[in-house]
Coordinates of C-alpha atoms in Angstrom, one line a residue:
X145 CA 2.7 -71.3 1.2
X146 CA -0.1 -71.2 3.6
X147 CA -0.7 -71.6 7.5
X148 CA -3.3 -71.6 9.9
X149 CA -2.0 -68.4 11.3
X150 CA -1.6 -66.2 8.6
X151 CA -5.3 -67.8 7.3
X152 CA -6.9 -66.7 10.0
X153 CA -5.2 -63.2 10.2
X154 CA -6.2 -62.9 6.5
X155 CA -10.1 -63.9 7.2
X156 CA -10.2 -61.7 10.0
X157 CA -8.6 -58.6 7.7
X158 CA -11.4 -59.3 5.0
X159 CA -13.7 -59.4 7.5
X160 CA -12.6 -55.6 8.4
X161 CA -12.6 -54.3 5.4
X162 CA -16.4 -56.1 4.4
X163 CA -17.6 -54.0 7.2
X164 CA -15.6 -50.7 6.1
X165 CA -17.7 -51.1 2.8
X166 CA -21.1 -50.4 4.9
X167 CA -19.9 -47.1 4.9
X168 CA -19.0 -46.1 1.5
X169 CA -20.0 -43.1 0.1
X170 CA -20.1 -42.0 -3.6
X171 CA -19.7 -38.2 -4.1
X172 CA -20.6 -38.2 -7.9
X173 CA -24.6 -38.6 -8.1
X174 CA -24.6 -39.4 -11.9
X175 CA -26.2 -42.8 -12.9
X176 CA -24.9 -44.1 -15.8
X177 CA -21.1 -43.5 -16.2
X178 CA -20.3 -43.3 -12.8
X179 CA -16.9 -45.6 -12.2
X180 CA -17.2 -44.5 -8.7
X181 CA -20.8 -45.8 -8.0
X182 CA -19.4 -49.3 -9.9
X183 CA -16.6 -49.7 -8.0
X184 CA -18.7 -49.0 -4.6
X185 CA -20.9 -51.5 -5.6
X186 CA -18.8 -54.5 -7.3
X187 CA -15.7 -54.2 -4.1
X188 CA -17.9 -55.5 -1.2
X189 CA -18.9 -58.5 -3.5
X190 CA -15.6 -59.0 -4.2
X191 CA -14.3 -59.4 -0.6
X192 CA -17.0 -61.6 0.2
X193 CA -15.7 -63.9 -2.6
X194 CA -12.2 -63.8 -1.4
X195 CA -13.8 -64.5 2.3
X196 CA -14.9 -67.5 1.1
X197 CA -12.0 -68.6 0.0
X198 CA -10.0 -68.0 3.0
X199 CA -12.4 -69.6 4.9
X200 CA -12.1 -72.8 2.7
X201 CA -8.2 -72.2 2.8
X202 CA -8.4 -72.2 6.4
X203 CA -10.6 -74.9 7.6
X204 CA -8.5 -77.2 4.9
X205 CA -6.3 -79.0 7.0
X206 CA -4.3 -81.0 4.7
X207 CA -2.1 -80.2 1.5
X208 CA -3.1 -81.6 -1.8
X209 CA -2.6 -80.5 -5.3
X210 CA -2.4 -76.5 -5.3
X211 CA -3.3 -76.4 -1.6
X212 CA 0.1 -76.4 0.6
X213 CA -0.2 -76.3 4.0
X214 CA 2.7 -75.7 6.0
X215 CA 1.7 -77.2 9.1
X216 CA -0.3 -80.0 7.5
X217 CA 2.2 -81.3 5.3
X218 CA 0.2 -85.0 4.4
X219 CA -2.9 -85.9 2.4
X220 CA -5.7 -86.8 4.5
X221 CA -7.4 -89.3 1.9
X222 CA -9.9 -91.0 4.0
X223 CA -11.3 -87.6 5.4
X224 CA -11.3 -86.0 1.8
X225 CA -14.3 -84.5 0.7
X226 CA -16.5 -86.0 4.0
X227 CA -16.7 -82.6 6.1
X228 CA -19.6 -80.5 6.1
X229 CA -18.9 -77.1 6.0
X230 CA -21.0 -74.5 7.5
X231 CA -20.2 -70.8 8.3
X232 CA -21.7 -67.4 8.1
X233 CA -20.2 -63.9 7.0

C-alpha cells in the first residue's frame, strides 16, 4: 500500500541513483556485443521511467482502482482527472 512518506523517500532515492548514473563507466571498449555498454545505457532510462511514476504515485492524493493510498483512503471524483501536472527531473 502506498503513502505520502514512503513516496517521497522513494522519489528522492531514484533521484540518487539518476544522478549516480552520470558517472558510469564501461571498462569493455567493444561495440557490438558489449552487455556492459547496454546495460549503462538502457538503466538511467529506466529510473527515469520509474521517477515518473513515483512522481504520479505521489502527487495522487486519492485511492481509486489499483491506486491505494493509505492516508487518502476516499475517491476524489469531482477533482479526477482536472489537475495539471507539471515537474522536472
Amino acid at each position: 500500500f502506498r503513502n505520502g512518506k514512503s513516496l517521497a523517500e522513494a522519489v528522492e532515492e531514484l533521484k540518487e541513483l539518476l544522478k549516480k548514473t552520470k558517472n558510469i563507466t564501461v571498462k569493455s571498449k567493444e561495440r557490438a556485443g558489449n552487455p556492459e555498454l547496454e546495460e549503462a545505457y538502457r538503466v538511467p532510462k529506466m529510473l527515469k521511467i520509474a521517477l515518473c511514476v513515483a512522481l504520479g504515485a505521489r502527487d495522487r492524493t486519492e485511492s481509486r482502482g489499483a491506486h491505494y493510498r493509505e492516508d487518502f483512503l476516499k475517491r476524489d471524483d469531482e477533482k479526477w482527472l482536472n489537475k495539471i501536472y507539471r515537474f522536472s527531473i
